[in-house]
Coordinates of N, CA and C in Angstrom, one line a residue:
M1 N 87.9 102.1 82.5 CA 88.5 102.9 83.5 C 89.0 104.2 82.5
S2 N 89.1 104.9 82.3 CA 89.4 105.9 81.3 C 91.0 106.0 81.4
E3 N 92.0 106.4 80.6 CA 93.2 107.2 80.5 C 93.5 107.8 79.5
A4 N 94.3 109.2 79.9 CA 94.2 111.1 79.3 C 95.9 110.8 79.3
S5 N 96.2 111.5 77.9 CA 98.2 111.2 78.0 C 97.9 113.0 77.8
A6 N 99.4 113.4 78.0 CA 99.7 114.6 78.0 C 100.8 115.3 77.9
T7 N 101.4 115.8 77.0 CA 102.5 116.4 76.8 C 102.9 118.0 76.9
V8 N 103.2 118.8 77.9 CA 103.5 119.6 77.7 C 105.1 120.6 78.1
L9 N 104.9 121.8 77.6 CA 106.2 122.6 78.1 C 106.2 123.5 79.1
I10 N 107.4 123.2 80.4 CA 107.3 124.2 81.2 C 107.7 125.7 80.4
V11 N 106.9 127.1 81.3 CA 108.1 127.9 80.4 C 108.2 128.9 82.3
H12 N 107.1 128.2 83.3 CA 107.6 129.0 83.9 C 109.3 129.6 84.5
P13 N 109.4 130.8 85.0 CA 110.6 131.4 85.0 C 111.8 130.1 86.0
T14 N 110.8 129.3 87.0 CA 111.6 129.0 87.9 C 112.1 127.3 87.5
G15 N 110.7 127.0 86.4 CA 110.7 126.1 86.2 C 110.5 124.9 86.8
L16 N 109.3 123.5 87.3 CA 108.7 122.8 88.5 C 109.8 122.9 89.7
H17 N 109.2 124.2 90.7 CA 110.0 124.0 92.0 C 108.9 125.1 93.2
A18 N 109.4 124.6 93.5 CA 108.9 125.2 94.9 C 106.7 125.7 94.7
R19 N 106.3 126.8 94.5 CA 104.6 127.7 94.3 C 104.8 126.0 93.2
P20 N 104.8 126.1 91.8 CA 104.3 125.8 91.0 C 104.0 124.0 90.8
A21 N 105.3 123.6 92.0 CA 105.4 122.6 92.2 C 103.5 122.0 92.8
V22 N 103.8 122.9 94.0 CA 102.8 123.3 95.1 C 101.2 122.5 94.1
K23 N 101.9 123.6 93.7 CA 99.4 124.0 93.3 C 99.6 122.7 92.0
L24 N 100.1 122.3 91.0 CA 101.0 120.8 90.5 C 100.1 119.5 91.9
T25 N 100.5 119.2 92.6 CA 100.9 118.2 92.6 C 98.9 118.7 94.2
K26 N 98.5 119.8 95.0 CA 97.3 119.7 94.7 C 96.6 120.2 93.6
L27 N 96.9 120.4 92.3 CA 95.4 119.6 92.0 C 95.4 118.4 92.0
A28 N 96.4 117.8 91.2 CA 96.9 116.0 90.9 C 96.0 115.2 92.3
K29 N 96.1 116.2 94.0 CA 95.2 114.7 94.5 C 93.9 115.5 94.8
G30 N 93.3 116.7 93.7 CA 91.6 116.5 93.8 C 91.3 116.1 92.9
F31 N 92.2 115.0 92.7 CA 91.3 113.8 91.6 C 91.3 112.8 91.8
A32 N 90.4 111.4 92.2 CA 90.5 109.9 92.0 C 91.8 109.2 91.1
S33 N 92.0 109.7 89.9 CA 92.1 108.7 89.4 C 93.8 109.0 89.7
R34 N 95.0 108.1 88.5 CA 96.5 107.8 88.9 C 97.0 108.4 88.2
I35 N 98.1 109.9 88.6 CA 98.6 110.7 88.0 C 99.8 110.6 87.8
R36 N 100.4 110.8 86.8 CA 101.7 110.4 87.1 C 102.1 111.1 86.1
L37 N 103.8 111.9 85.7 CA 104.2 112.3 85.2 C 106.0 112.0 84.9
R38 N 106.8 112.7 84.3 CA 107.7 111.9 83.9 C 108.4 112.9 83.0
P39 N 109.7 113.4 82.7 CA 110.3 114.7 81.9 C 110.2 113.7 80.6
E40 N 109.7 114.9 79.4 CA 109.8 114.0 78.3 C 111.6 113.2 77.7
G41 N 111.2 111.9 77.4 CA 112.0 111.3 76.3 C 112.3 109.6 77.7
Q42 N 112.1 110.4 79.0 CA 112.6 109.4 80.6 C 111.4 107.8 80.4
E43 N 111.7 107.0 81.0 CA 111.0 105.9 81.1 C 110.1 105.8 82.7
T44 N 110.5 107.0 82.9 CA 110.4 106.2 84.6 C 109.4 107.5 84.9
W45 N 108.1 106.7 85.4 CA 107.7 107.7 85.8 C 107.1 108.3 87.6
I46 N 106.5 109.3 88.1 CA 106.5 109.5 89.5 C 105.3 110.6 89.3
D47 N 104.6 109.1 90.9 CA 103.9 110.1 91.6 C 103.3 111.4 91.1
A48 N 102.4 111.8 90.5 CA 102.4 113.3 90.8 C 102.0 114.1 91.7
K49 N 101.6 113.0 92.6 CA 100.6 113.7 94.4 C 101.5 113.4 95.2
S50 N 102.7 113.5 94.8 CA 103.9 113.7 96.3 C 105.3 115.2 95.0
I51 N 104.7 115.7 96.2 CA 104.8 116.5 96.1 C 106.8 117.1 96.2
V52 N 107.6 116.3 96.6 CA 108.8 115.5 97.2 C 109.4 114.9 95.8
K53 N 108.5 114.4 95.3 CA 109.0 113.2 93.3 C 108.9 114.4 93.2
V54 N 107.8 115.3 93.1 CA 107.9 116.4 91.8 C 108.8 117.1 91.8
M55 N 109.6 117.5 93.1 CA 110.0 118.8 93.4 C 111.5 118.4 92.8
G56 N 111.9 116.8 93.3 CA 112.9 116.5 93.2 C 113.9 115.6 91.4
L57 N 112.5 116.1 90.7 CA 112.4 116.0 89.5 C 113.7 117.9 88.5
K58 N 113.6 119.1 89.8 CA 113.9 119.9 89.1 C 114.2 119.9 87.2
L59 N 112.6 120.0 87.0 CA 112.2 120.6 85.6 C 112.8 121.5 85.5
R60 N 113.2 122.2 84.7 CA 113.4 123.6 84.1 C 112.4 124.6 83.3
T61 N 113.0 125.8 83.2 CA 112.4 126.6 82.1 C 112.5 125.5 80.9
G62 N 111.6 125.4 80.1 CA 112.1 124.4 78.6 C 111.7 123.2 78.2
S63 N 111.8 122.8 80.3 CA 111.4 121.1 80.0 C 110.5 121.1 79.1
R64 N 110.0 119.2 78.3 CA 108.5 118.6 78.4 C 108.9 118.0 79.0
M65 N 107.6 117.7 79.5 CA 107.1 116.6 80.7 C 105.8 116.0 80.1
D66 N 106.3 114.5 80.3 CA 104.8 113.7 80.0 C 104.1 113.6 81.4
L67 N 102.6 114.2 81.4 CA 101.5 113.3 81.9 C 100.9 111.7 81.8
A68 N 100.3 112.0 82.9 CA 98.8 110.4 82.2 C 98.3 110.3 83.2
A69 N 96.2 110.0 83.1 CA 96.4 109.4 84.2 C 94.7 108.9 83.9
E70 N 95.6 107.5 84.9 CA 94.7 106.8 84.7 C 93.1 107.0 86.0
G71 N 92.2 106.2 85.7 CA 91.0 106.8 86.0 C 89.7 106.9 85.8
E72 N 88.4 106.8 86.3 CA 87.1 107.1 86.5 C 87.7 108.6 85.5
D73 N 87.5 109.6 86.3 CA 88.0 111.3 86.5 C 89.4 111.6 85.5
A74 N 89.8 110.5 85.5 CA 90.7 110.7 83.9 C 91.0 112.5 82.4
P75 N 90.9 111.9 81.9 CA 90.0 113.0 81.8 C 89.8 114.4 81.7
A76 N 89.6 114.4 82.6 CA 88.6 115.7 83.1 C 90.3 115.8 84.1
A77 N 90.8 115.0 85.1 CA 92.3 115.1 85.8 C 93.2 115.9 85.0
M78 N 93.6 115.9 82.8 CA 95.0 115.8 82.5 C 93.9 117.3 81.7
E79 N 93.2 117.4 80.8 CA 92.5 118.6 80.9 C 92.8 120.0 82.0
A80 N 92.8 119.4 84.2 CA 92.6 120.3 84.1 C 95.1 121.1 84.7
L81 N 95.5 120.1 85.1 CA 96.3 119.8 84.7 C 97.3 120.0 83.2
Q82 N 96.5 120.6 82.8 CA 97.1 120.6 81.2 C 97.9 122.0 81.0
A83 N 96.3 122.1 81.4 CA 95.6 124.2 81.5 C 96.4 124.7 82.8
L84 N 97.0 124.7 83.3 CA 97.3 125.1 85.1 C 99.0 125.1 83.9
V85 N 99.4 124.3 83.9 CA 101.0 124.1 83.0 C 101.0 124.7 81.8
E86 N 99.7 125.4 81.0 CA 100.3 127.0 80.2 C 99.7 128.1 80.6
R87 N 99.4 128.0 81.7 CA 98.7 128.9 82.2 C 99.8 129.6 83.0
N88 N 100.5 128.9 83.2 CA 101.9 129.0 83.8 C 101.8 129.3 85.5
F89 N 100.7 128.1 85.4 CA 100.7 127.4 87.3 C 99.4 128.7 87.6
D90 N 99.1 129.9 86.9 CA 98.4 130.9 87.7 C 99.2 131.7 88.1
E91 N 100.7 132.3 87.5 CA 101.4 133.2 88.3 C 101.7 133.7 86.9
D92 N 102.6 135.6 87.5 CA 102.9 136.6 86.0 C 104.8 136.4 86.1
G93 N 105.6 135.7 86.6 CA 107.1 136.2 86.9 C 107.0 135.0 86.8

């Protein structure tokens, strides 16, 4: 089993809310790996495949978020999720 992790910066103007959260969870659900996230510096991880839990974090613009994946496709999952955040969730605004 593979493991991968990354820390990303949320730059989306509305933070990790509504559309960005849906995009993140939808992408996470496309991988077999267990994918978790948490605000940087906190101990509690949440399931990145749960829209309710992801939106519940209420991460704002400028927040850092730790991502972790465990499973066969963990490196690919981490690469895809990190790229999505870095592309501003494929939104201009």
